[in-house]
DNA sequence: ATGGGCACCTGGCTGC
DNA sequence: TGCAGCCAGGTGCCCA
């Protein structure tokens, strides 16, 4: 489910209710996530003061005075702040109860997400230490992409979805960014010129930035921290539009499979 | 080092 | 109505 804009939207949504609060209690109903919720999380987190809520790639980092809760929403996860007495629904796996009486609730039907506890600098954790740059921060541009692509024969679409190259480009926005840049998704990364890499870097930052502005993309059941859907869906040019006319040139959008993921592109606009 | 494929899991939709 | 089959927003890990 969540791509970077959804995670950023969640981060901004939950932060005001969390920062400065103390955790009074942690309830784990089901530890079976991608990795089991660590035994002892309840004890370690209870009593902690939350000092910051950040995002790195698609990880949410909830810093406390004793350690950092590292959360990933996987394909179907959500984190919401709820008032006391909010009814439990299916797949509500973990509650983090705050001294305000409200609670941060982790729900994840497919259980591809995770909740980990890290003491010390989370940036040193194996999951985070090898990540590429943030696409919306300085250090990410066409020259960077072009340098990283030298000698890489992998197709450009899986290349930009590789978190060691650049973080946060998921399946939807990879197709959308390549459409904006006019690049065929099957092109070998090393064969994309410097100029076209510059267009691609701008397209990646642009598409992600715009999606964040409108609260992400709602496909099926995603809701943000307030339980509201995102509105980027109306702005998609190719994703899930197989057979429909290109919004720019009317040619039918094509769907192919790359690395077991669906890719969408316009055969006329993207060369 | 690189690239390709698999695995984890549930639910919604389609078509018989 | 029931059920099998297919598909889905992510990403770590294994193997060649």
GROMACS .gro file of C-alpha atoms (C1' of nucleotides) in nm:
model
  303
    1UNK     CA    1   0.000   0.000   0.000
    2UNK     CA    2   0.198   0.286   0.124
    3UNK     CA    3   0.457   0.447  -0.093
    4UNK     CA    4   0.670   0.735   0.025
    5UNK     CA    5   0.397   1.000   0.000
    6UNK     CA    6   0.167   0.786   0.212
    7UNK     CA    7   0.438   0.733   0.471
    8UNK     CA    8   0.519   1.105   0.476
    9UNK     CA    9   0.149   1.186   0.511
   10UNK     CA   10   0.127   0.942   0.801
   11UNK     CA   11   0.439   1.091   0.960
   12UNK     CA   12   0.300   1.445   0.944
   13UNK     CA   13  -0.040   1.325   1.059
   14UNK     CA   14   0.069   1.142   1.372
   15UNK     CA   15   0.360   1.362   1.483
   16UNK     CA   16   0.161   1.641   1.651
   17UNK     CA   17  -0.022   1.390   1.872
   18UNK     CA   18   0.295   1.206   1.970
   19UNK     CA   19   0.581   1.449   2.023
   20UNK     CA   20   0.619   1.542   2.390
   21UNK     CA   21   0.383   1.267   2.508
   22UNK     CA   22   0.478   0.983   2.736
   23UNK     CA   23   0.394   0.621   2.654
   24UNK     CA   24   0.188   0.472   2.934
   25UNK     CA   25   0.127   0.123   2.798
   26UNK     CA   26   0.194  -0.097   2.495
   27UNK     CA   27  -0.046  -0.372   2.391
   28UNK     CA   28   0.071  -0.629   2.136
   29UNK     CA   29  -0.212  -0.851   2.014
   30UNK     CA   30  -0.021  -1.024   1.738
   31UNK     CA   31   0.358  -1.029   1.718
   32UNK     CA   32   0.364  -1.196   1.376
   33UNK     CA   33   0.476  -0.919   1.143
   34UNK     CA   34   0.752  -0.942   0.882
   35UNK     CA   35   0.982  -0.990   1.179
   36UNK     CA   36   0.821  -1.072   1.511
   37UNK     CA   37   0.752  -0.768   1.727
   38UNK     CA   38   1.040  -0.793   1.976
   39UNK     CA   39   0.966  -0.955   2.310
   40UNK     CA   40   1.007  -0.687   2.568
   41UNK     CA   41   0.896  -0.398   2.346
   42UNK     CA   42   0.613  -0.340   2.592
   43UNK     CA   43   0.856  -0.298   2.882
   44UNK     CA   44   1.112  -0.096   2.691
   45UNK     CA   45   0.866   0.152   2.540
   46UNK     CA   46   0.641   0.201   2.843
   47UNK     CA   47   0.738   0.513   3.035
   48UNK     CA   48   0.935   0.663   2.745
   49UNK     CA   49   0.892   1.023   2.637
   50UNK     CA   50   0.852   1.069   2.260
   51UNK     CA   51   1.096   1.332   2.138
   52UNK     CA   52   1.050   1.328   1.759
   53UNK     CA   53   0.872   1.154   1.471
   54UNK     CA   54   1.073   1.128   1.150
   55UNK     CA   55   1.075   0.946   0.820
   56UNK     CA   56   1.372   0.785   0.647
   57UNK     CA   57   1.286   0.618   0.318
   58UNK     CA   58   0.958   0.439   0.397
   59UNK     CA   59   1.053   0.382   0.758
   60UNK     CA   60   0.887   0.585   1.032
   61UNK     CA   61   1.119   0.661   1.321
   62UNK     CA   62   0.957   0.739   1.653
   63UNK     CA   63   1.236   0.868   1.875
   64UNK     CA   64   1.210   0.847   2.250
   65UNK     CA   65   1.443   0.930   2.537
   66UNK     CA   66   1.541   0.561   2.556
   67UNK     CA   67   1.548   0.440   2.195
   68UNK     CA   68   1.373   0.456   1.860
   69UNK     CA   69   1.069   0.266   1.745
   70UNK     CA   70   1.127   0.184   1.378
   71UNK     CA   71   0.805   0.114   1.188
   72UNK     CA   72   0.744   0.005   0.831
   73UNK     CA   73   0.393  -0.021   0.686
   74UNK     CA   74   0.476  -0.287   0.427
   75UNK     CA   75   0.206  -0.323   0.163
   76UNK     CA   76  -0.104  -0.284   0.373
   77UNK     CA   77  -0.012  -0.125   0.706
   78UNK     CA   78  -0.140   0.192   0.866
   79UNK     CA   79  -0.069   0.389   1.181
   80UNK     CA   80  -0.345   0.601   1.325
   81UNK     CA   81  -0.395   0.805   1.637
   82UNK     CA   82  -0.727   0.720   1.798
   83UNK     CA   83  -0.921   0.845   2.096
   84UNK     CA   84  -0.988   0.633   2.404
   85UNK     CA   85  -1.241   0.357   2.347
   86UNK     CA   86  -1.197   0.338   1.970
   87UNK     CA   87  -1.335  -0.002   1.868
   88UNK     CA   88  -1.088  -0.269   1.759
   89UNK     CA   89  -1.110  -0.389   1.403
   90UNK     CA   90  -0.948  -0.684   1.228
   91UNK     CA   91  -0.565  -0.673   1.213
   92UNK     CA   92  -0.522  -0.410   1.484
   93UNK     CA   93  -0.196  -0.571   1.598
   94UNK     CA   94  -0.035  -0.315   1.829
   95UNK     CA   95  -0.148  -0.022   2.047
   96UNK     CA   96   0.087   0.237   2.190
   97UNK     CA   97  -0.112   0.417   2.456
   98UNK     CA   98  -0.017   0.776   2.540
   99UNK     CA   99  -0.053   0.984   2.854
  100UNK     CA  100  -0.302   1.199   2.661
  101UNK     CA  101  -0.540   0.904   2.669
  102UNK     CA  102  -0.514   0.859   2.293
  103UNK     CA  103  -0.338   0.568   2.130
  104UNK     CA  104  -0.124   0.502   1.826
  105UNK     CA  105  -0.267   0.191   1.661
  106UNK     CA  106  -0.080  -0.026   1.409
  107UNK     CA  107  -0.303  -0.218   1.170
  108UNK     CA  108  -0.165  -0.442   0.896
  109UNK     CA  109  -0.376  -0.707   0.721
  110UNK     CA  110  -0.094  -0.865   0.521
  111UNK     CA  111   0.163  -0.834   0.800
  112UNK     CA  112   0.446  -0.733   0.566
  113UNK     CA  113   0.514  -0.437   0.793
  114UNK     CA  114   0.738  -0.434   1.099
  115UNK     CA  115   0.791  -0.270   1.437
  116UNK     CA  116   1.145  -0.277   1.570
  117UNK     CA  117   1.320  -0.125   1.871
  118UNK     CA  118   1.662   0.032   1.818
  119UNK     CA  119   1.885   0.174   2.089
  120UNK     CA  120   2.145   0.419   1.964
  121UNK     CA  121   2.155   0.574   1.618
  122UNK     CA  122   1.890   0.408   1.399
  123UNK     CA  123   2.089   0.523   1.095
  124UNK     CA  124   2.344   0.257   1.184
  125UNK     CA  125   2.085  -0.020   1.181
  126UNK     CA  126   2.133  -0.273   0.900
  127UNK     CA  127   1.796  -0.185   0.748
  128UNK     CA  128   1.882   0.185   0.721
  129UNK     CA  129   2.259   0.207   0.688
  130UNK     CA  130   2.284   0.134   0.316
  131UNK     CA  131   1.994   0.341   0.188
  132UNK     CA  132   2.038   0.587  -0.097
  133UNK     CA  133   1.949   0.956  -0.081
  134UNK     CA  134   1.604   1.097  -0.020
  135UNK     CA  135   1.451   1.204  -0.354
  136UNK     CA  136   1.325   1.534  -0.210
  137UNK     CA  137   1.652   1.641  -0.052
  138UNK     CA  138   1.972   1.794  -0.188
  139UNK     CA  139   2.215   1.531  -0.313
  140UNK     CA  140   1.961   1.369  -0.541
  141UNK     CA  141   1.977   1.487  -0.900
  142UNK     CA  142   2.030   1.368  -1.257
  143UNK     CA  143   2.408   1.365  -1.231
  144UNK     CA  144   2.388   1.144  -0.924
  145UNK     CA  145   2.152   0.900  -1.100
  146UNK     CA  146   2.370   0.897  -1.409
  147UNK     CA  147   2.684   0.819  -1.208
  148UNK     CA  148   2.513   0.540  -1.017
  149UNK     CA  149   2.384   0.391  -1.344
  150UNK     CA  150   2.726   0.353  -1.502
  151UNK     CA  151   2.781  -0.012  -1.582
  152UNK     CA  152   2.432  -0.108  -1.464
  153UNK     CA  153   2.249  -0.315  -1.722
  154UNK     CA  154   1.936  -0.355  -1.514
  155UNK     CA  155   1.626  -0.189  -1.661
  156UNK     CA  156   1.571   0.170  -1.553
  157UNK     CA  157   1.246   0.093  -1.373
  158UNK     CA  158   1.382  -0.159  -1.123
  159UNK     CA  159   1.693   0.062  -1.102
  160UNK     CA  160   1.499   0.361  -0.966
  161UNK     CA  161   1.301   0.130  -0.737
  162UNK     CA  162   1.626   0.009  -0.577
  163UNK     CA  163   1.647   0.173  -0.234
  164UNK     CA  164   2.025   0.164  -0.244
  165UNK     CA  165   2.006   0.397  -0.546
  166UNK     CA  166   1.730   0.629  -0.424
  167UNK     CA  167   1.469   0.563  -0.157
  168UNK     CA  168   1.095   0.596  -0.173
  169UNK     CA  169   1.022   0.520  -0.538
  170UNK     CA  170   0.757   0.250  -0.529
  171UNK     CA  171   0.574   0.074  -0.807
  172UNK     CA  172   0.316   0.344  -0.876
  173UNK     CA  173   0.550   0.640  -0.882
  174UNK     CA  174   0.821   0.455  -1.077
  175UNK     CA  175   0.583   0.414  -1.371
  176UNK     CA  176   0.453   0.770  -1.334
  177UNK     CA  177   0.801   0.926  -1.317
  178UNK     CA  178   0.920   0.735  -1.624
  179UNK     CA  179   0.613   0.854  -1.813
  180UNK     CA  180   0.683   1.215  -1.717
  181UNK     CA  181   1.045   1.178  -1.825
  182UNK     CA  182   0.947   1.007  -2.154
  183UNK     CA  183   1.169   0.706  -2.086
  184UNK     CA  184   1.076   0.348  -2.177
  185UNK     CA  185   1.083   0.142  -1.850
  186UNK     CA  186   1.278  -0.143  -2.013
  187UNK     CA  187   1.575   0.078  -2.111
  188UNK     CA  188   1.900  -0.038  -1.953
  189UNK     CA  189   1.996   0.208  -1.678
  190UNK     CA  190   2.345   0.261  -1.824
  191UNK     CA  191   2.194   0.361  -2.160
  192UNK     CA  192   1.994   0.655  -2.027
  193UNK     CA  193   2.178   0.974  -2.118
  194UNK     CA  194   2.282   1.236  -1.864
  195UNK     CA  195   2.019   1.475  -2.000
  196UNK     CA  196   1.742   1.220  -1.971
  197UNK     CA  197   1.857   1.129  -1.620
  198UNK     CA  198   1.814   1.494  -1.529
  199UNK     CA  199   1.458   1.482  -1.660
  200UNK     CA  200   1.405   1.159  -1.466
  201UNK     CA  201   1.536   1.299  -1.137
  202UNK     CA  202   1.307   1.601  -1.176
  203UNK     CA  203   1.016   1.370  -1.257
  204UNK     CA  204   1.078   1.155  -0.949
  205UNK     CA  205   1.099   1.454  -0.715
  206UNK     CA  206   0.803   1.617  -0.885
  207UNK     CA  207   0.570   1.322  -0.877
  208UNK     CA  208   0.652   1.240  -0.513
  209UNK     CA  209   0.629   1.602  -0.401
  210UNK     CA  210   0.293   1.651  -0.567
  211UNK     CA  211   0.160   1.326  -0.423
  212UNK     CA  212   0.262   1.437  -0.074
  213UNK     CA  213   0.082   1.769  -0.127
  214UNK     CA  214  -0.246   1.593  -0.195
  215UNK     CA  215  -0.209   1.324   0.070
  216UNK     CA  216  -0.086   1.027  -0.132
  217UNK     CA  217  -0.260   0.785  -0.362
  218UNK     CA  218  -0.562   0.586  -0.252
  219UNK     CA  219  -0.594   0.265  -0.448
  220UNK     CA  220  -0.787   0.023  -0.236
  221UNK     CA  221  -0.809   0.069   0.136
  222UNK     CA  222  -0.536   0.313   0.230
  223UNK     CA  223  -0.625   0.579   0.482
  224UNK     CA  224  -0.385   0.826   0.638
  225UNK     CA  225  -0.343   0.908   1.006
  226UNK     CA  226  -0.681   1.080   1.011
  227UNK     CA  227  -0.849   0.793   0.830
  228UNK     CA  228  -0.883   0.995   0.511
  229UNK     CA  229  -0.793   0.881   0.159
  230UNK     CA  230  -0.533   1.045  -0.064
  231UNK     CA  231  -0.622   1.218  -0.387
  232UNK     CA  232  -0.323   1.156  -0.614
  233UNK     CA  233  -0.509   0.880  -0.791
  234UNK     CA  234  -0.684   1.132  -1.013
  235UNK     CA  235  -0.342   1.253  -1.131
  236UNK     CA  236  -0.207   0.915  -1.247
  237UNK     CA  237  -0.114   0.909  -1.616
  238UNK     CA  238  -0.032   0.541  -1.664
  239UNK     CA  239  -0.061   0.334  -1.344
  240UNK     CA  240  -0.346   0.082  -1.367
  241UNK     CA  241  -0.455   0.233  -1.700
  242UNK     CA  242  -0.370  -0.061  -1.930
  243UNK     CA  243  -0.561  -0.035  -2.258
  244UNK     CA  244  -0.691   0.313  -2.179
  245UNK     CA  245  -0.587   0.604  -2.401
  246UNK     CA  246  -0.275   0.796  -2.302
  247UNK     CA  247  -0.378   1.126  -2.149
  248UNK     CA  248  -0.122   1.301  -2.367
  249UNK     CA  249  -0.134   1.126  -2.706
  250UNK     CA  250  -0.433   0.885  -2.688
  251UNK     CA  251  -0.226   0.574  -2.769
  252UNK     CA  252  -0.335   0.277  -2.556
  253UNK     CA  253  -0.134   0.240  -2.235
  254UNK     CA  254   0.059  -0.085  -2.217
  255UNK     CA  255   0.117  -0.313  -1.921
  256UNK     CA  256   0.420  -0.539  -1.890
  257UNK     CA  257   0.581  -0.728  -1.603
  258UNK     CA  258   0.930  -0.642  -1.477
  259UNK     CA  259   1.072  -0.819  -1.177
  260UNK     CA  260   0.733  -0.966  -1.091
  261UNK     CA  261   0.577  -0.619  -1.074
  262UNK     CA  262   0.337  -0.458  -1.319
  263UNK     CA  263   0.477  -0.170  -1.521
  264UNK     CA  264   0.263   0.072  -1.720
  265UNK     CA  265   0.385   0.296  -2.001
  266UNK     CA  266   0.281   0.478  -2.317
  267UNK     CA  267   0.450   0.322  -2.620
  268UNK     CA  268   0.431   0.650  -2.810
  269UNK     CA  269   0.538   0.902  -2.542
  270UNK     CA  270   0.811   0.685  -2.390
  271UNK     CA  271   1.112   0.588  -2.598
  272DA     C1'  272   2.917  -0.689  -0.742
  273DT     C1'  273   2.515  -0.778  -1.017
  274DG     C1'  274   2.071  -0.943  -1.145
  275DG     C1'  275   1.691  -1.245  -1.108
  276DG     C1'  276   1.362  -1.490  -0.846
  277DC     C1'  277   1.131  -1.615  -0.415
  278DA     C1'  278   0.935  -1.548   0.011
  279DC     C1'  279   0.639  -1.348   0.362
  280DC     C1'  280   0.043  -1.286   0.415
  281DT     C1'  281  -0.447  -1.156   0.364
  282DG     C1'  282  -0.828  -0.994   0.104
  283DG     C1'  283  -1.073  -0.839  -0.300
  284DC     C1'  284  -1.216  -0.931  -0.746
  285DT     C1'  285  -1.321  -1.227  -1.159
  286DG     C1'  286  -1.495  -1.598  -1.390
  287DC     C1'  287  -1.669  -2.060  -1.400
  288DT     C1'  288  -2.376  -1.898  -0.381
  289DG     C1'  289  -1.928  -2.122  -0.377
  290DC     C1'  290  -1.483  -2.165  -0.492
  291DA     C1'  291  -1.043  -2.160  -0.741
  292DG     C1'  292  -0.727  -1.855  -0.937
  293DC     C1'  293  -0.513  -1.427  -0.985
  294DC     C1'  294  -0.365  -0.984  -0.837
  295DA     C1'  295  -0.211  -0.617  -0.508
  296DG     C1'  296   0.108  -0.017  -0.290
  297DG     C1'  297   0.739  -0.365  -0.027
  298DT     C1'  298   1.177  -0.543   0.036
  299DG     C1'  299   1.517  -0.871   0.248
  300DC     C1'  300   1.744  -1.270   0.120
  301DC     C1'  301   1.920  -1.653  -0.152
  302DC     C1'  302   2.134  -1.821  -0.554
  303DA     C1'  303   2.388  -1.825  -0.994
   0.00000   0.00000   0.00000
